mmCIF file of C-alpha atoms in Angstrom:
data_model
loop_
_atom_site.group_PDB
_atom_site.id
_atom_site.type_symbol
_atom_site.label_atom_id
_atom_site.label_comp_id
_atom_site.label_asym_id
_atom_site.label_seq_id
_atom_site.Cartn_x
_atom_site.Cartn_y
_atom_site.Cartn_z
ATOM 1 C CA MET U 209 10.570 117.737 50.050
ATOM 2 C CA LYS U 210 11.644 114.594 48.265
ATOM 3 C CA TRP U 211 11.950 110.947 49.267
ATOM 4 C CA TYR U 212 15.312 109.267 49.834
ATOM 5 C CA VAL U 213 16.367 105.768 50.866
ATOM 6 C CA ILE U 214 18.788 105.067 53.680
ATOM 7 C CA HIS U 215 20.500 101.705 54.018
ATOM 8 C CA THR U 216 21.144 100.530 57.575
ATOM 9 C CA GLN U 217 21.732 97.310 59.441
ATOM 10 C CA SER U 218 18.877 94.844 58.972
ATOM 11 C CA GLY U 219 16.681 94.702 62.056
ATOM 12 C CA HIS U 220 17.570 98.259 63.112
ATOM 13 C CA GLU U 221 15.219 100.154 60.785
ATOM 14 C CA ASN U 222 12.811 101.296 63.521
ATOM 15 C CA LYS U 223 15.696 102.249 65.816
ATOM 16 C CA LEU U 224 17.130 104.407 63.034
ATOM 17 C CA ARG U 225 13.731 105.994 62.342
ATOM 18 C CA ASN U 226 13.219 106.784 66.044
ATOM 19 C CA ALA U 227 16.755 108.161 66.417
ATOM 20 C CA ILE U 228 16.316 110.437 63.386
ATOM 21 C CA MET U 229 12.937 111.648 64.655
ATOM 22 C CA ALA U 230 14.456 112.444 68.070
ATOM 23 C CA ALA U 231 17.406 114.272 66.465
ATOM 24 C CA VAL U 232 15.069 116.281 64.204
ATOM 25 C CA GLU U 233 13.013 117.344 67.211
ATOM 26 C CA SER U 234 16.033 118.199 69.385
ATOM 27 C CA LYS U 235 17.606 120.297 66.593
ATOM 28 C CA GLY U 236 14.293 121.975 65.744
ATOM 29 C CA MET U 237 14.484 120.880 62.105
ATOM 30 C CA GLN U 238 10.863 119.685 61.704
ATOM 31 C CA ASP U 239 10.425 121.990 58.699
ATOM 32 C CA LYS U 240 13.108 120.044 56.767
ATOM 33 C CA PHE U 241 11.706 116.565 57.437
ATOM 34 C CA GLY U 242 8.440 114.873 56.567
ATOM 35 C CA GLU U 243 7.499 111.249 57.035
ATOM 36 C CA ILE U 244 10.004 108.504 57.854
ATOM 37 C CA LEU U 245 8.700 105.212 56.503
ATOM 38 C CA VAL U 246 9.683 101.669 57.485
ATOM 39 C CA PRO U 247 7.447 99.478 55.283
ATOM 40 C CA GLU U 248 5.995 96.691 57.406
ATOM 41 C CA VAL U 249 3.305 94.218 56.414
ATOM 42 C CA GLU U 250 1.285 91.783 58.469
ATOM 43 C CA THR U 251 1.870 88.171 57.517
ATOM 44 C CA GLU U 252 0.813 84.793 58.803
ATOM 45 C CA GLU U 253 3.404 82.544 60.345
ATOM 46 C CA LEU U 254 3.000 78.856 61.020
ATOM 47 C CA LYS U 255 4.688 77.831 64.235
ATOM 48 C CA ALA U 256 4.042 74.471 65.859
ATOM 49 C CA GLY U 257 1.021 74.048 63.591
ATOM 50 C CA LYS U 258 -0.609 77.299 64.760
ATOM 51 C CA LYS U 259 -1.114 80.406 62.636
ATOM 52 C CA LYS U 260 0.089 83.666 64.113
ATOM 53 C CA ILE U 261 -0.063 87.182 62.636
ATOM 54 C CA ILE U 262 3.256 89.041 62.794
ATOM 55 C CA LYS U 263 4.664 92.240 61.318
ATOM 56 C CA LYS U 264 7.529 91.773 58.901
ATOM 57 C CA ASN U 265 9.728 94.437 57.364
ATOM 58 C CA TYR U 266 9.073 94.401 53.623
ATOM 59 C CA TYR U 267 12.484 95.924 52.801
ATOM 60 C CA PRO U 268 14.903 94.761 55.524
ATOM 61 C CA GLY U 269 17.785 97.200 55.971
ATOM 62 C CA TYR U 270 16.035 100.156 54.284
ATOM 63 C CA VAL U 271 14.331 103.273 55.627
ATOM 64 C CA PHE U 272 12.493 105.763 53.393
ATOM 65 C CA ILE U 273 12.750 109.383 54.468
ATOM 66 C CA GLU U 274 10.993 112.469 53.166
ATOM 67 C CA MET U 275 13.145 115.559 53.568
ATOM 68 C CA ALA U 276 14.287 118.820 52.095
ATOM 69 C CA TYR U 277 17.826 117.872 51.182
ATOM 70 C CA ASP U 278 20.583 120.271 52.167
ATOM 71 C CA GLU U 279 23.917 119.929 53.949
ATOM 72 C CA PHE U 280 22.273 120.277 57.376
ATOM 73 C CA SER U 281 19.550 117.650 56.904
ATOM 74 C CA TRP U 282 22.088 115.310 55.296
ATOM 75 C CA ALA U 283 24.512 115.809 58.208
ATOM 76 C CA LEU U 284 21.763 115.159 60.759
ATOM 77 C CA VAL U 285 20.888 111.787 59.212
ATOM 78 C CA LYS U 286 24.533 110.818 58.739
ATOM 79 C CA GLY U 287 25.331 111.856 62.303
ATOM 80 C CA VAL U 288 22.783 109.669 64.067
ATOM 81 C CA ALA U 289 25.016 107.461 66.186
ATOM 82 C CA MET U 290 22.648 104.479 66.351
ATOM 83 C CA ALA U 291 22.459 104.262 62.569
ATOM 84 C CA ARG U 292 25.515 102.036 62.197
ATOM 85 C CA LYS U 293 26.984 103.762 59.175
ATOM 86 C CA PRO U 294 23.785 104.747 57.391
ATOM 87 C CA ALA U 295 24.207 105.469 53.731
ATOM 88 C CA PHE U 296 21.873 107.176 51.335
ATOM 89 C CA ILE U 297 21.141 104.894 48.408
ATOM 90 C CA GLY U 298 22.181 106.272 45.054
ATOM 91 C CA GLU U 299 24.704 108.750 46.404
ATOM 92 C CA ARG U 300 26.590 110.117 43.487
ATOM 93 C CA LYS U 301 29.484 112.479 43.368
ATOM 94 C CA ARG U 302 29.078 115.953 41.994
ATOM 95 C CA PHE U 303 32.219 117.909 41.319
ATOM 96 C CA THR U 304 32.496 121.610 42.007
ATOM 97 C CA LYS U 305 35.463 123.844 41.395
ATOM 98 C CA LYS U 306 36.543 123.429 45.018
ATOM 99 C CA ASP U 307 35.770 119.793 45.908
ATOM 100 C CA VAL U 308 33.543 116.733 45.620
ATOM 101 C CA ILE U 309 30.013 116.653 47.056
ATOM 102 C CA ASN U 310 28.059 113.409 47.587
ATOM 103 C CA ARG U 311 24.372 113.813 46.777
ATOM 104 C CA PRO U 312 21.721 111.136 47.163
ATOM 105 C CA VAL U 313 19.324 110.469 44.316
ATOM 106 C CA PRO U 314 15.658 110.997 45.260
ATOM 107 C CA VAL U 315 13.141 108.156 44.963
ATOM 108 C CA ARG U 316 10.264 108.718 42.540
ATOM 109 C CA GLU U 317 6.898 109.467 44.103
ATOM 110 C CA THR U 318 5.424 106.561 42.080
ATOM 111 C CA GLU U 319 7.733 104.147 43.939
ATOM 112 C CA ILE U 320 6.574 105.490 47.293
ATOM 113 C CA ALA U 321 2.953 105.077 46.126
ATOM 114 C CA LYS U 322 3.678 101.397 45.311
ATOM 115 C CA ILE U 323 5.193 100.877 48.763
ATOM 116 C CA ARG U 324 2.154 102.467 50.427
ATOM 117 C CA GLN U 325 -0.110 100.139 48.414
ATOM 118 C CA ILE U 326 1.880 97.100 49.565
ATOM 119 C CA ILE U 327 1.565 98.256 53.186
ATOM 120 C CA GLU U 328 -2.200 98.791 52.847
ATOM 121 C CA GLU U 329 -2.861 95.472 51.124
ATOM 122 C CA GLY U 330 -0.481 93.550 53.357
ATOM 123 C CA ASP U 331 1.092 90.256 52.502
ATOM 124 C CA ALA U 332 -1.375 87.382 52.588
ATOM 125 C CA GLY U 333 1.391 84.804 52.300
ATOM 126 C CA ILE U 334 2.671 82.516 54.997
ATOM 127 C CA ILE U 335 6.260 83.204 55.949
ATOM 128 C CA SER U 336 7.567 79.735 56.549
ATOM 129 C CA GLU U 337 6.075 76.417 57.337
ATOM 130 C CA LEU U 338 9.544 75.204 58.209
ATOM 131 C CA ILE U 339 10.702 76.418 61.576
ATOM 132 C CA TYR U 340 14.303 75.506 62.272
ATOM 133 C CA GLU U 341 15.699 74.898 65.738
ATOM 134 C CA LYS U 342 19.195 74.961 67.221
ATOM 135 C CA GLY U 343 20.792 71.496 67.238
ATOM 136 C CA GLU U 344 18.676 70.239 64.342
ATOM 137 C CA VAL U 345 20.426 68.474 61.427
ATOM 138 C CA VAL U 346 19.856 69.841 57.910
ATOM 139 C CA LEU U 347 21.049 68.869 54.444
ATOM 140 C CA ILE U 348 22.704 71.615 52.395
ATOM 141 C CA LYS U 349 21.097 71.551 48.947
ATOM 142 C CA GLU U 350 23.025 74.318 47.154
ATOM 143 C CA GLY U 351 26.291 76.214 47.314
ATOM 144 C CA PRO U 352 29.868 75.033 47.869
ATOM 145 C CA PHE U 353 28.804 72.608 50.629
ATOM 146 C CA GLU U 354 25.981 70.989 48.618
ATOM 147 C CA GLY U 355 25.296 67.456 49.829
ATOM 148 C CA PHE U 356 26.852 68.012 53.273
ATOM 149 C CA LYS U 357 24.866 67.607 56.471
ATOM 150 C CA ALA U 358 25.133 70.392 59.039
ATOM 151 C CA VAL U 359 24.004 71.098 62.583
ATOM 152 C CA ILE U 360 22.123 74.364 63.210
ATOM 153 C CA ASP U 361 24.000 76.605 65.629
ATOM 154 C CA GLU U 362 21.772 79.703 65.409
ATOM 155 C CA VAL U 363 18.462 80.606 63.713
ATOM 156 C CA LYS U 364 17.945 84.156 62.387
ATOM 157 C CA GLU U 365 14.228 84.059 61.534
ATOM 158 C CA GLN U 366 13.828 87.697 60.459
ATOM 159 C CA LYS U 367 16.700 87.412 57.984
ATOM 160 C CA GLU U 368 15.675 83.843 57.059
ATOM 161 C CA LYS U 369 19.260 82.711 57.655
ATOM 162 C CA LEU U 370 20.918 79.937 59.632
ATOM 163 C CA ASP U 371 24.354 79.683 61.177
ATOM 164 C CA VAL U 372 25.300 76.025 60.793
ATOM 165 C CA LEU U 373 28.314 73.897 61.641
ATOM 166 C CA VAL U 374 29.611 71.778 58.759
ATOM 167 C CA ASN U 375 32.028 68.935 59.488
ATOM 168 C CA ILE U 376 34.966 69.400 57.078
ATOM 169 C CA PHE U 377 38.063 67.220 57.503
ATOM 170 C CA GLY U 378 37.025 66.380 61.064
ATOM 171 C CA ARG U 379 36.518 70.007 62.104
ATOM 172 C CA SER U 380 33.293 71.920 62.685
ATOM 173 C CA THR U 381 33.291 74.926 60.378
ATOM 174 C CA PRO U 382 30.708 77.705 60.842
ATOM 175 C CA VAL U 383 28.769 78.692 57.703
ATOM 176 C CA GLU U 384 25.846 81.097 57.200
ATOM 177 C CA LEU U 385 23.110 79.825 54.865
ATOM 178 C CA SER U 386 19.654 81.025 53.842
ATOM 179 C CA PHE U 387 16.567 78.933 54.560
ATOM 180 C CA SER U 388 16.305 78.160 50.830
ATOM 181 C CA GLN U 389 19.772 76.564 50.781
ATOM 182 C CA VAL U 390 18.887 73.785 53.251
ATOM 183 C CA GLU U 391 16.227 71.181 53.895
ATOM 184 C CA LYS U 392 15.307 69.302 57.014
ATOM 185 C CA VAL U 393 16.661 65.788 57.362
ATOM 186 C CA GLU U 394 13.905 63.328 58.187
ATOM 187 C CA ASP U 395 14.723 60.936 61.015
#
């Protein structure tokens, strides 16, 4: 068995892992699959001045899967309905006399060892001292709207993104920005 990486929608990694595990069991293909790894680390989060330990996905949108690659195991993973168009990372085309076959590139065992080390050691860092709230005004500090003020419409903490409304020519225009692209406006 070798390790492969599947890209899926961020925030759905555990759902994908569970769906694959259920499909493997229902199809009786346990001999073709090993471990399915979603690297999570415990981190401290500051919220309202209090520290809280939370689990955070170290590689959002990625699931590592150990499997014996063949057309059946590949089809099982690709066919999981909840996966939202999963794709093996590094798929490359191999040409045969009859047609084209997509084959994923395996991940080196040394890379998996590094990931396991990160999981074991955890992440001692603090996620964010700045907690944003809906309705709050922020200043955009980089990108095409640099210098504009915006009102937060939605906070996506796990992705560290904000949906904000920027007033352009008298109209509120929705824009998605990362936490690093804005700063709080002091009253």
